């Protein structure tokens, strides 16, 4: 090899006031929150993209949960006769549906997010955690119509909200968001290497509907499984559903104290914070795995 | 004067896998048949050099010699398998003849997104928006999805956004090959300004003429190894000696160049 020095004088004024460092983003999720403007653009892009070219636009995000509600209400509630067994069955079920849907959407769309944005990932240096996080935020945005319908329904049947209930609802939401982000991070990275993961996630989310106490009451699980009911609550989504039922459904029943006694497990908050802690651990692990796999994104896409 | 380096590349190697199995089924089939799961090769092999702030580097080499890969390592899209790459300040530019644009978004939306990725704020983009579209000159296509753009329009828009960011390092990868002549002239003029501003310029081109005009130092890659690092004239001569018999390709290369007549006289 031939190396011939070329003289060059540097004008000190042009040297940027920054250290020599590896190029690209290295701060992971922290960088995502440092660059909120970019995050906002990505979220807006995806929300617009979902309804672009559609005549009714955002109206669809009200239609879908309403239809989902009607289907479960009449089919499950009517045919299986749960209306008699569970007081205000509609709210019992729909509170769960809204939040479970938030989680599965974060997980599903998040898993596909890196592949979907490969045009950017291949060419531009940016925190790639942006994409799963943006998917989670878009899904959170779409929780709003469901919440509106849910609140209207609650008020219509006579609702007395309480502070403890609202805390439970918030905790449920935060668990969904943290766990959804963590899993989206993990699986979006894995999906770059094996496209199977997109389908695995899709299949997994089908089970969620049946593994949580929304189309059947938790009291039924306690009756049938007895001691095993504790294991049932190891499922974070089951806990989330109970938290949001504590928030919305309990206040719509005739005797809330009686309902809590009967249908809500003891130590609801203790279990909830346990799940939140576990979700945060999963998030840290997901970030570590993502950082390792991310090095090869550009060449694999 | 030890802290004026702009780009430090130290013992960098990059290994690619040539055949990927994208699904578990393909993996299993390959395993059962006893095929190798992957073939790897070194796209960059122990490359080292240092660039001072404000230097203007021409990166040359045959197709597949690793130029775009090196640029991706410098801009941080890829990470080296061995060695280290260090840079100072903001980096902008175009890699592998095209910007990172989202095909479904319009030109306008992509300008904002691209600028945000390059680190520009909303206010900054608003301020420069008119200059950007004037430079890109894509006219009524501004509000059509960029997926429908011609490759020339695509890289014009990308180049326009990139030159309007306040970067300390500017990377240009063969963009000029797809533009038309007036646009090429405009780009070269812009790059000259960047160079005069004391920003580091890293320019990949097959066109000896524009490298000569634009750069004060040439790096030549050969099959992923650095073959030459030195003054421009020697670098170009080094390249030409190497592919002596390859008249056809060198003629094509000169087609890209607006100074080709001058170049013809030179060699
Ligand atoms: N993502 C990738 N996966 C596998 N091989 C790649 C990938 N990107 C580039 N290569 C290979 O690496 C070599 C160098 O490519 P590149 O840097 O694009 O060359 P140049 O820009 O000099 O033409 C080529 O042989 C190319 O096929
Ligand atoms: Mg190239």
Short mmCIF file of C-alpha atoms in Angstrom, two decimals, chain B residues 80-219:
data_model
loop_
_atom_site.label_atom_id
_atom_site.label_comp_id
_atom_site.label_asym_id
_atom_site.label_seq_id
_atom_site.Cartn_x
_atom_site.Cartn_y
_atom_site.Cartn_z
CA UNK B 80 -17.32 -2.24 12.21
CA UNK B 81 -16.72 -5.86 13.19
CA UNK B 82 -13.16 -5.00 14.12
CA UNK B 83 -11.34 -1.77 14.78
CA UNK B 84 -12.98 1.54 15.47
CA UNK B 85 -14.44 4.52 13.68
CA UNK B 86 -14.52 7.88 15.43
CA UNK B 87 -15.99 11.11 14.12
CA UNK B 88 -16.34 14.65 15.40
CA UNK B 89 -19.45 16.73 14.94
CA UNK B 90 -22.59 16.40 12.86
CA UNK B 91 -22.62 14.25 9.75
CA UNK B 92 -24.81 14.72 6.71
CA UNK B 93 -24.73 13.50 3.17
CA UNK B 94 -25.96 10.91 0.79
CA UNK B 95 -25.10 7.24 0.89
CA UNK B 96 -25.35 4.70 -1.92
CA UNK B 97 -27.00 7.05 -4.42
CA UNK B 98 -30.09 7.89 -2.46
CA UNK B 99 -31.42 9.39 0.67
CA UNK B 100 -33.28 7.56 3.36
CA UNK B 101 -36.74 8.48 2.21
CA UNK B 102 -39.99 6.85 3.01
CA UNK B 103 -41.56 5.78 -0.31
CA UNK B 104 -45.15 6.34 0.86
CA UNK B 105 -44.56 9.85 2.14
CA UNK B 106 -44.64 12.91 -0.07
CA UNK B 107 -41.58 14.95 -0.90
CA UNK B 108 -42.66 17.61 1.58
CA UNK B 109 -43.15 15.13 4.44
CA UNK B 110 -39.86 13.46 3.63
CA UNK B 111 -38.02 16.78 3.77
CA UNK B 112 -39.21 17.32 7.33
CA UNK B 113 -38.55 13.74 8.38
CA UNK B 114 -35.12 13.60 6.78
CA UNK B 115 -34.13 16.95 8.25
CA UNK B 116 -35.29 15.82 11.69
CA UNK B 117 -33.20 12.66 11.44
CA UNK B 118 -30.20 14.79 10.49
CA UNK B 119 -30.81 16.76 13.67
CA UNK B 120 -32.62 19.85 12.39
CA UNK B 121 -35.42 21.37 14.44
CA UNK B 122 -38.83 22.22 13.05
CA UNK B 123 -38.07 25.95 13.03
CA UNK B 124 -34.77 25.36 11.27
CA UNK B 125 -36.47 23.26 8.61
CA UNK B 126 -39.23 25.83 8.12
CA UNK B 127 -36.61 28.49 7.63
CA UNK B 128 -34.70 26.49 5.05
CA UNK B 129 -37.68 24.87 3.37
CA UNK B 130 -37.89 27.25 0.42
CA UNK B 131 -34.17 26.99 -0.25
CA UNK B 132 -34.41 23.21 -0.14
CA UNK B 133 -37.22 22.95 -2.67
CA UNK B 134 -35.61 25.54 -4.87
CA UNK B 135 -32.40 23.56 -4.87
CA UNK B 136 -34.16 20.22 -5.43
CA UNK B 137 -36.27 21.76 -8.21
CA UNK B 138 -38.86 18.99 -8.20
CA UNK B 139 -41.71 21.39 -8.96
CA UNK B 140 -45.21 20.04 -8.72
CA UNK B 141 -44.03 16.66 -7.44
CA UNK B 142 -43.44 18.13 -4.00
CA UNK B 143 -46.71 16.69 -2.74
CA UNK B 144 -46.55 13.31 -4.45
CA UNK B 145 -45.16 10.25 -2.68
CA UNK B 146 -41.44 9.94 -3.37
CA UNK B 147 -41.94 6.29 -4.37
CA UNK B 148 -43.13 7.68 -7.70
CA UNK B 149 -40.06 9.86 -8.25
CA UNK B 150 -37.45 9.17 -10.88
CA UNK B 151 -34.08 8.23 -9.46
CA UNK B 152 -32.75 11.62 -10.45
CA UNK B 153 -35.48 13.48 -8.60
CA UNK B 154 -35.02 11.20 -5.64
CA UNK B 155 -31.37 11.98 -5.19
CA UNK B 156 -31.89 15.67 -6.00
CA UNK B 157 -34.25 15.95 -3.08
CA UNK B 158 -31.94 13.99 -0.81
CA UNK B 159 -28.97 16.10 -1.78
CA UNK B 160 -30.97 19.27 -1.27
CA UNK B 161 -31.86 18.37 2.32
CA UNK B 162 -28.35 17.18 3.10
CA UNK B 163 -26.59 20.33 1.88
CA UNK B 164 -28.90 22.49 3.94
CA UNK B 165 -28.00 20.91 7.27
CA UNK B 166 -25.20 22.47 9.27
CA UNK B 167 -22.93 19.48 9.24
CA UNK B 168 -19.25 19.27 10.09
CA UNK B 169 -18.71 16.24 7.88
CA UNK B 170 -20.34 15.89 4.50
CA UNK B 171 -20.47 12.52 2.72
CA UNK B 172 -21.34 12.19 -0.95
CA UNK B 173 -21.66 8.75 -2.51
CA UNK B 174 -21.91 8.74 -6.30
CA UNK B 175 -25.07 10.86 -6.24
CA UNK B 176 -23.93 12.86 -9.15
CA UNK B 177 -24.01 9.79 -11.37
CA UNK B 178 -27.80 9.95 -11.64
CA UNK B 179 -28.33 13.69 -11.90
CA UNK B 180 -28.43 15.70 -15.10
CA UNK B 181 -25.74 18.17 -16.05
CA UNK B 182 -27.20 21.39 -14.64
CA UNK B 183 -27.87 19.65 -11.37
CA UNK B 184 -24.39 18.17 -11.24
CA UNK B 185 -22.93 21.62 -11.73
CA UNK B 186 -25.09 22.96 -8.92
CA UNK B 187 -24.01 20.15 -6.60
CA UNK B 188 -20.34 20.60 -7.34
CA UNK B 189 -20.67 24.31 -6.66
CA UNK B 190 -22.33 23.53 -3.34
CA UNK B 191 -19.64 21.04 -2.42
CA UNK B 192 -17.03 23.64 -3.19
CA UNK B 193 -18.73 25.98 -0.74
CA UNK B 194 -18.77 23.27 1.88
CA UNK B 195 -15.09 22.78 1.34
CA UNK B 196 -14.38 26.51 1.61
CA UNK B 197 -16.33 26.63 4.87
CA UNK B 198 -13.78 24.28 6.34
CA UNK B 199 -16.17 21.35 6.62
CA UNK B 200 -14.79 17.89 5.99
CA UNK B 201 -15.79 16.52 2.62
CA UNK B 202 -15.79 12.83 1.80
CA UNK B 203 -16.59 12.31 -1.84
CA UNK B 204 -17.00 8.99 -3.65
CA UNK B 205 -16.69 9.27 -7.39
CA UNK B 206 -15.42 7.49 -10.46
CA UNK B 207 -15.02 10.82 -12.20
CA UNK B 208 -11.38 11.78 -12.04
CA UNK B 209 -12.12 15.32 -13.19
CA UNK B 210 -14.44 16.28 -10.38
CA UNK B 211 -12.27 14.56 -7.80
CA UNK B 212 -9.36 16.61 -9.05
CA UNK B 213 -11.41 19.76 -8.78
CA UNK B 214 -12.93 18.98 -5.43
CA UNK B 215 -10.41 17.07 -3.35
CA UNK B 216 -6.95 17.52 -1.91
CA UNK B 217 -6.38 13.89 -1.07
CA UNK B 218 -7.42 10.56 -2.55
CA UNK B 219 -8.04 7.18 -0.94
#
